[in-house]
Amino acid sequence: MTRRRIIIVDDHPLFRAALRQTLAAGDPAISVEEAGDLAALNAGLEADRDCDMVLLDLNMPGARGFSGLLLLRAQYPDVPVMIISAVDDGAVVRRAFELGAAGYLYKSVGPQEIRRAIETVLAGDVFVPEGTDLAVKDEHSALMQRLSSLTPQQVRVLMMLSDGLMNKQIAYELSISEATVKAHVSAILQKLDVDSRTQAVIAASRIEEGQFEALLSAVRDPG
């Protein structure tokens, strides 16, 4: 029997345990691991990149809006990522797919729907919540596609630019030279089709805009 490795990434231990139990009960061939944050997920994938799927909560410590998904897809492009979230806003769902998600699952669904979604993605297909039209585009859809072309290090640099860090500070945080930071910034500007750091930061804010408020609302009212 071929084992299939799934990693659940959520900062709520009780939810991770419940989801793990649901998956284990549905398919004995599934091996489930847990990570409480993105750092733990990264450590697990660096130790063994042979992973069949990551189940990722959007609202994670250390991530803003879709930055966690963006970084994960850039760093491990061969690992399918299924978003599992309390947010059922159509714009949020579409944005997740624009940034490379292989599926989107609401936390409110039952065990049968969870297993169906998992099997769909493990089979190589995309799981889209009922009622979601991925053909709908908005003024930021093209930008999302450009953002998804950034490398992992470029994503990190862009997030640090958004935090107001200067090149010297970014170089220190990432243990790279200022010249390397400048090269990353130039590549970011080119990929995002913008002319300045300020415009790049504005572009990065689109990762959070609107949908980040929805994520926070879900935390305040998870039901």
Short mmCIF file of N, CA, C and O in Angstrom, two decimals, residues 18-111:
data_model
loop_
_atom_site.label_atom_id
_atom_site.label_comp_id
_atom_site.label_asym_id
_atom_site.label_seq_id
_atom_site.Cartn_x
_atom_site.Cartn_y
_atom_site.Cartn_z
N ALA A 18 -8.52 17.10 15.26
CA ALA A 18 -9.80 16.65 14.70
C ALA A 18 -9.67 16.34 13.21
O ALA A 18 -10.19 15.32 12.73
N LEU A 19 -8.96 17.20 12.49
CA LEU A 19 -8.77 16.97 11.06
C LEU A 19 -7.92 15.74 10.82
O LEU A 19 -8.19 14.94 9.91
N ARG A 20 -6.90 15.57 11.63
CA ARG A 20 -6.04 14.40 11.52
C ARG A 20 -6.84 13.11 11.72
O ARG A 20 -6.67 12.14 10.97
N GLN A 21 -7.71 13.11 12.70
CA GLN A 21 -8.54 11.95 12.97
C GLN A 21 -9.47 11.65 11.80
O GLN A 21 -9.67 10.49 11.42
N THR A 22 -10.04 12.71 11.22
CA THR A 22 -10.92 12.55 10.06
C THR A 22 -10.19 11.92 8.89
O THR A 22 -10.69 10.99 8.23
N LEU A 23 -8.98 12.40 8.62
CA LEU A 23 -8.21 11.88 7.49
C LEU A 23 -7.78 10.44 7.73
O LEU A 23 -7.82 9.60 6.83
N ALA A 24 -7.32 10.15 8.96
CA ALA A 24 -6.85 8.80 9.27
C ALA A 24 -7.98 7.79 9.19
O ALA A 24 -7.78 6.65 8.75
N ALA A 25 -9.19 8.21 9.59
CA ALA A 25 -10.33 7.31 9.55
C ALA A 25 -10.80 7.06 8.12
O ALA A 25 -11.36 6.01 7.82
N GLY A 26 -10.53 7.99 7.23
CA GLY A 26 -11.00 7.86 5.86
C GLY A 26 -10.12 7.01 4.97
O GLY A 26 -10.60 6.39 4.03
N ASP A 27 -8.82 6.98 5.25
CA ASP A 27 -7.88 6.26 4.39
C ASP A 27 -6.66 5.85 5.22
O ASP A 27 -5.85 6.71 5.58
N PRO A 28 -6.50 4.57 5.52
CA PRO A 28 -5.36 4.12 6.32
C PRO A 28 -4.02 4.31 5.63
O PRO A 28 -2.97 4.22 6.28
N ALA A 29 -4.04 4.59 4.32
CA ALA A 29 -2.78 4.79 3.59
C ALA A 29 -2.26 6.21 3.73
O ALA A 29 -1.16 6.52 3.27
N ILE A 30 -3.04 7.09 4.35
CA ILE A 30 -2.63 8.48 4.52
C ILE A 30 -1.82 8.64 5.80
O ILE A 30 -2.26 8.23 6.88
N SER A 31 -0.65 9.24 5.67
CA SER A 31 0.19 9.56 6.81
C SER A 31 0.07 11.05 7.07
O SER A 31 0.40 11.86 6.21
N VAL A 32 -0.41 11.41 8.25
CA VAL A 32 -0.70 12.81 8.56
C VAL A 32 0.30 13.36 9.56
O VAL A 32 0.57 12.75 10.60
N GLU A 33 0.86 14.53 9.25
CA GLU A 33 1.74 15.25 10.15
C GLU A 33 1.12 16.61 10.46
O GLU A 33 0.24 17.07 9.73
N GLU A 34 1.58 17.24 11.53
CA GLU A 34 1.03 18.52 11.94
C GLU A 34 2.13 19.57 12.07
O GLU A 34 3.26 19.25 12.43
N ALA A 35 1.78 20.82 11.78
CA ALA A 35 2.69 21.95 11.99
C ALA A 35 1.87 23.11 12.52
O ALA A 35 0.80 23.42 11.99
N GLY A 36 2.37 23.74 13.59
CA GLY A 36 1.64 24.83 14.21
C GLY A 36 1.90 26.19 13.60
O GLY A 36 1.20 27.15 13.87
N ASP A 37 2.94 26.27 12.74
CA ASP A 37 3.25 27.53 12.07
C ASP A 37 4.04 27.24 10.81
O ASP A 37 4.39 26.08 10.52
N LEU A 38 4.34 28.29 10.05
CA LEU A 38 5.03 28.11 8.77
C LEU A 38 6.47 27.66 8.97
O LEU A 38 7.02 26.94 8.13
N ALA A 39 7.10 28.07 10.08
CA ALA A 39 8.47 27.65 10.33
C ALA A 39 8.54 26.14 10.54
O ALA A 39 9.45 25.47 10.03
N ALA A 40 7.57 25.59 11.28
CA ALA A 40 7.53 24.15 11.50
C ALA A 40 7.25 23.41 10.20
O ALA A 40 7.82 22.34 9.94
N LEU A 41 6.38 23.96 9.37
CA LEU A 41 6.11 23.36 8.06
C LEU A 41 7.37 23.33 7.22
O LEU A 41 7.71 22.30 6.61
N ASN A 42 8.08 24.45 7.17
CA ASN A 42 9.29 24.54 6.38
C ASN A 42 10.33 23.52 6.86
O ASN A 42 11.01 22.87 6.04
N ALA A 43 10.45 23.36 8.18
CA ALA A 43 11.40 22.39 8.71
C ALA A 43 11.03 20.98 8.29
O ALA A 43 11.91 20.18 7.91
N GLY A 44 9.74 20.67 8.30
CA GLY A 44 9.29 19.35 7.89
C GLY A 44 9.53 19.07 6.43
O GLY A 44 9.94 17.96 6.04
N LEU A 45 9.32 20.07 5.58
CA LEU A 45 9.52 19.89 4.14
C LEU A 45 11.00 19.87 3.78
O LEU A 45 11.41 19.20 2.83
N GLU A 46 11.81 20.62 4.51
CA GLU A 46 13.25 20.58 4.25
C GLU A 46 13.83 19.23 4.64
O GLU A 46 14.76 18.74 4.01
N ALA A 47 13.28 18.64 5.70
CA ALA A 47 13.75 17.32 6.13
C ALA A 47 13.34 16.24 5.15
O ALA A 47 14.06 15.26 4.93
N ASP A 48 12.17 16.41 4.53
CA ASP A 48 11.67 15.42 3.57
C ASP A 48 10.69 16.13 2.64
O ASP A 48 9.58 16.45 3.02
N ARG A 49 11.13 16.37 1.40
CA ARG A 49 10.29 17.09 0.44
C ARG A 49 9.26 16.21 -0.23
O ARG A 49 8.47 16.69 -1.05
N ASP A 50 9.28 14.92 0.07
CA ASP A 50 8.31 14.00 -0.52
C ASP A 50 6.99 14.15 0.23
O ASP A 50 6.72 13.45 1.20
N CYS A 51 6.18 15.08 -0.23
CA CYS A 51 4.91 15.38 0.42
C CYS A 51 3.81 15.43 -0.64
O CYS A 51 3.99 16.04 -1.70
N ASP A 52 2.69 14.78 -0.35
CA ASP A 52 1.61 14.71 -1.34
C ASP A 52 0.64 15.88 -1.27
O ASP A 52 -0.04 16.19 -2.24
N MET A 53 0.59 16.54 -0.11
CA MET A 53 -0.31 17.69 0.03
C MET A 53 -0.05 18.42 1.33
O MET A 53 0.30 17.80 2.34
N VAL A 54 -0.24 19.75 1.28
CA VAL A 54 -0.24 20.57 2.49
C VAL A 54 -1.64 21.17 2.63
O VAL A 54 -2.19 21.71 1.68
N LEU A 55 -2.20 21.03 3.83
CA LEU A 55 -3.46 21.68 4.17
C LEU A 55 -3.12 22.91 4.98
O LEU A 55 -2.62 22.82 6.10
N LEU A 56 -3.38 24.08 4.42
CA LEU A 56 -2.89 25.33 4.99
C LEU A 56 -4.03 26.26 5.40
O LEU A 56 -4.88 26.61 4.59
N ASP A 57 -4.00 26.69 6.68
CA ASP A 57 -4.92 27.73 7.14
C ASP A 57 -4.34 29.08 6.72
O ASP A 57 -3.15 29.33 6.89
N LEU A 58 -5.17 29.95 6.17
CA LEU A 58 -4.68 31.25 5.72
C LEU A 58 -4.28 32.16 6.88
O LEU A 58 -3.35 32.95 6.77
N ASN A 59 -5.00 32.06 7.98
CA ASN A 59 -4.73 32.96 9.11
C ASN A 59 -3.69 32.32 10.03
O ASN A 59 -4.02 31.65 11.01
N MET A 60 -2.42 32.50 9.70
CA MET A 60 -1.33 31.89 10.44
C MET A 60 -0.42 32.94 11.05
O MET A 60 -0.18 33.99 10.44
N PRO A 61 0.13 32.69 12.24
CA PRO A 61 1.11 33.62 12.82
C PRO A 61 2.29 33.82 11.87
O PRO A 61 2.80 32.86 11.29
N GLY A 62 2.69 35.06 11.68
CA GLY A 62 3.83 35.35 10.82
C GLY A 62 3.48 35.52 9.36
O GLY A 62 4.36 35.79 8.54
N ALA A 63 2.20 35.37 9.02
CA ALA A 63 1.76 35.54 7.63
C ALA A 63 0.68 36.60 7.57
O ALA A 63 -0.14 36.73 8.48
N ARG A 64 0.69 37.38 6.50
CA ARG A 64 -0.32 38.42 6.30
C ARG A 64 -1.11 38.08 5.04
O ARG A 64 -0.55 38.01 3.95
N GLY A 65 -2.41 37.88 5.22
CA GLY A 65 -3.21 37.56 4.07
C GLY A 65 -2.70 36.30 3.39
O GLY A 65 -2.58 35.24 4.00
N PHE A 66 -2.36 36.42 2.10
CA PHE A 66 -1.93 35.27 1.32
C PHE A 66 -0.41 35.11 1.25
O PHE A 66 0.08 34.32 0.44
N SER A 67 0.33 35.84 2.07
CA SER A 67 1.78 35.77 1.95
C SER A 67 2.32 34.37 2.25
O SER A 67 3.29 33.93 1.64
N GLY A 68 1.67 33.64 3.18
CA GLY A 68 2.11 32.28 3.48
C GLY A 68 1.94 31.36 2.29
O GLY A 68 2.83 30.57 1.95
N LEU A 69 0.77 31.44 1.64
CA LEU A 69 0.52 30.65 0.44
C LEU A 69 1.49 31.01 -0.67
O LEU A 69 2.05 30.13 -1.34
N LEU A 70 1.72 32.30 -0.85
CA LEU A 70 2.62 32.77 -1.90
C LEU A 70 4.03 32.22 -1.70
O LEU A 70 4.67 31.73 -2.64
N LEU A 71 4.52 32.28 -0.46
CA LEU A 71 5.86 31.80 -0.16
C LEU A 71 5.95 30.29 -0.31
O LEU A 71 6.91 29.76 -0.88
N LEU A 72 4.94 29.59 0.16
CA LEU A 72 4.94 28.12 0.07
C LEU A 72 4.93 27.65 -1.37
O LEU A 72 5.67 26.73 -1.75
N ARG A 73 4.12 28.28 -2.21
CA ARG A 73 4.05 27.88 -3.61
C ARG A 73 5.35 28.20 -4.35
O ARG A 73 5.77 27.47 -5.25
N ALA A 74 6.01 29.28 -3.95
CA ALA A 74 7.28 29.63 -4.59
C ALA A 74 8.39 28.68 -4.17
O ALA A 74 9.24 28.29 -4.99
N GLN A 75 8.40 28.29 -2.90
CA GLN A 75 9.49 27.47 -2.38
C GLN A 75 9.32 25.99 -2.69
O GLN A 75 10.31 25.28 -2.90
N TYR A 76 8.07 25.52 -2.71
CA TYR A 76 7.81 24.10 -2.97
C TYR A 76 6.75 23.97 -4.07
O TYR A 76 5.62 23.55 -3.80
N PRO A 77 7.08 24.33 -5.29
CA PRO A 77 6.08 24.37 -6.35
C PRO A 77 5.46 23.02 -6.70
O PRO A 77 4.38 22.97 -7.29
N ASP A 78 6.13 21.92 -6.34
CA ASP A 78 5.62 20.59 -6.68
C ASP A 78 4.67 20.04 -5.62
O ASP A 78 4.10 18.95 -5.82
N VAL A 79 4.51 20.75 -4.51
CA VAL A 79 3.65 20.27 -3.43
C VAL A 79 2.27 20.95 -3.54
O VAL A 79 2.18 22.17 -3.38
N PRO A 80 1.20 20.20 -3.80
CA PRO A 80 -0.13 20.81 -3.86
C PRO A 80 -0.52 21.39 -2.51
O PRO A 80 -0.28 20.79 -1.46
N VAL A 81 -1.13 22.57 -2.55
CA VAL A 81 -1.57 23.23 -1.32
C VAL A 81 -3.09 23.40 -1.35
O VAL A 81 -3.63 24.04 -2.25
N MET A 82 -3.74 22.82 -0.36
CA MET A 82 -5.18 23.00 -0.20
C MET A 82 -5.40 23.98 0.95
O MET A 82 -4.93 23.76 2.07
N ILE A 83 -6.09 25.08 0.68
CA ILE A 83 -6.43 26.02 1.73
C ILE A 83 -7.62 25.46 2.51
O ILE A 83 -8.60 25.00 1.92
N ILE A 84 -7.52 25.50 3.84
CA ILE A 84 -8.65 25.13 4.68
C ILE A 84 -8.90 26.29 5.62
O ILE A 84 -8.04 26.66 6.42
N SER A 85 -10.07 26.92 5.49
CA SER A 85 -10.28 28.20 6.13
C SER A 85 -11.73 28.38 6.58
O SER A 85 -12.65 27.77 6.02
N ALA A 86 -11.90 29.22 7.60
CA ALA A 86 -13.25 29.58 8.04
C ALA A 86 -13.88 30.62 7.13
O ALA A 86 -15.07 30.89 7.21
N VAL A 87 -13.10 31.20 6.25
CA VAL A 87 -13.58 32.26 5.36
C VAL A 87 -14.24 31.65 4.13
O VAL A 87 -13.62 30.88 3.40
N ASP A 88 -15.51 32.02 3.89
CA ASP A 88 -16.22 31.49 2.73
C ASP A 88 -16.58 32.59 1.74
O ASP A 88 -17.57 32.50 1.02
N ASP A 89 -15.76 33.63 1.70
CA ASP A 89 -15.96 34.73 0.77
C ASP A 89 -15.44 34.35 -0.61
O ASP A 89 -14.31 33.89 -0.77
N GLY A 90 -16.27 34.55 -1.64
CA GLY A 90 -15.90 34.14 -2.99
C GLY A 90 -14.65 34.80 -3.51
O GLY A 90 -13.84 34.17 -4.20
N ALA A 91 -14.44 36.09 -3.19
CA ALA A 91 -13.25 36.80 -3.64
C ALA A 91 -11.99 36.21 -3.02
O ALA A 91 -10.95 36.10 -3.66
N VAL A 92 -12.09 35.81 -1.76
CA VAL A 92 -10.94 35.19 -1.08
C VAL A 92 -10.61 33.85 -1.74
O VAL A 92 -9.45 33.52 -1.99
N VAL A 93 -11.63 33.07 -2.03
CA VAL A 93 -11.44 31.77 -2.67
C VAL A 93 -10.76 31.93 -4.02
O VAL A 93 -9.78 31.24 -4.33
N ARG A 94 -11.27 32.85 -4.83
CA ARG A 94 -10.68 33.05 -6.16
C ARG A 94 -9.23 33.52 -6.05
O ARG A 94 -8.37 33.08 -6.83
N ARG A 95 -8.95 34.40 -5.08
CA ARG A 95 -7.58 34.89 -4.93
C ARG A 95 -6.62 33.75 -4.59
O ARG A 95 -5.50 33.70 -5.07
N ALA A 96 -7.09 32.82 -3.76
CA ALA A 96 -6.25 31.68 -3.39
C ALA A 96 -5.87 30.87 -4.62
O ALA A 96 -4.71 30.46 -4.78
N PHE A 97 -6.83 30.66 -5.51
CA PHE A 97 -6.53 29.89 -6.73
C PHE A 97 -5.62 30.68 -7.67
O PHE A 97 -4.76 30.10 -8.33
N GLU A 98 -5.80 31.99 -7.73
CA GLU A 98 -4.93 32.82 -8.57
C GLU A 98 -3.48 32.75 -8.11
O GLU A 98 -2.55 32.88 -8.91
N LEU A 99 -3.27 32.49 -6.81
CA LEU A 99 -1.92 32.40 -6.26
C LEU A 99 -1.43 30.95 -6.18
O LEU A 99 -0.40 30.68 -5.55
N GLY A 100 -2.15 30.03 -6.80
CA GLY A 100 -1.61 28.69 -6.96
C GLY A 100 -2.18 27.60 -6.08
O GLY A 100 -1.66 26.47 -6.08
N ALA A 101 -3.23 27.87 -5.31
CA ALA A 101 -3.83 26.82 -4.48
C ALA A 101 -4.42 25.72 -5.36
O ALA A 101 -4.94 25.98 -6.46
N ALA A 102 -4.35 24.49 -4.87
CA ALA A 102 -4.92 23.35 -5.61
C ALA A 102 -6.33 23.05 -5.13
O ALA A 102 -7.03 22.23 -5.74
N GLY A 103 -6.75 23.71 -4.06
CA GLY A 103 -8.09 23.49 -3.55
C GLY A 103 -8.39 24.47 -2.44
O GLY A 103 -7.49 25.12 -1.90
N TYR A 104 -9.66 24.57 -2.08
CA TYR A 104 -10.09 25.46 -1.01
C TYR A 104 -11.23 24.75 -0.29
O TYR A 104 -12.23 24.38 -0.90
N LEU A 105 -11.05 24.54 1.00
CA LEU A 105 -12.02 23.79 1.79
C LEU A 105 -12.47 24.63 2.98
O LEU A 105 -11.65 25.18 3.71
N TYR A 106 -13.78 24.73 3.17
CA TYR A 106 -14.31 25.47 4.31
C TYR A 106 -14.21 24.61 5.57
O TYR A 106 -14.51 23.42 5.55
N LYS A 107 -13.85 25.24 6.69
CA LYS A 107 -13.75 24.50 7.95
C LYS A 107 -15.11 24.03 8.46
O LYS A 107 -15.17 23.15 9.33
N SER A 108 -16.17 24.57 7.91
CA SER A 108 -17.51 24.22 8.39
C SER A 108 -18.06 22.93 7.78
O SER A 108 -19.10 22.43 8.23
N VAL A 109 -17.38 22.37 6.77
CA VAL A 109 -17.91 21.19 6.10
C VAL A 109 -17.69 19.93 6.95
O VAL A 109 -16.83 19.90 7.84
N GLY A 110 -18.44 18.89 6.63
CA GLY A 110 -18.35 17.64 7.37
C GLY A 110 -17.26 16.72 6.88
O GLY A 110 -16.60 16.98 5.86
N PRO A 111 -17.04 15.61 7.60
CA PRO A 111 -15.97 14.66 7.26
C PRO A 111 -16.04 14.11 5.84
O PRO A 111 -15.01 13.96 5.17
#
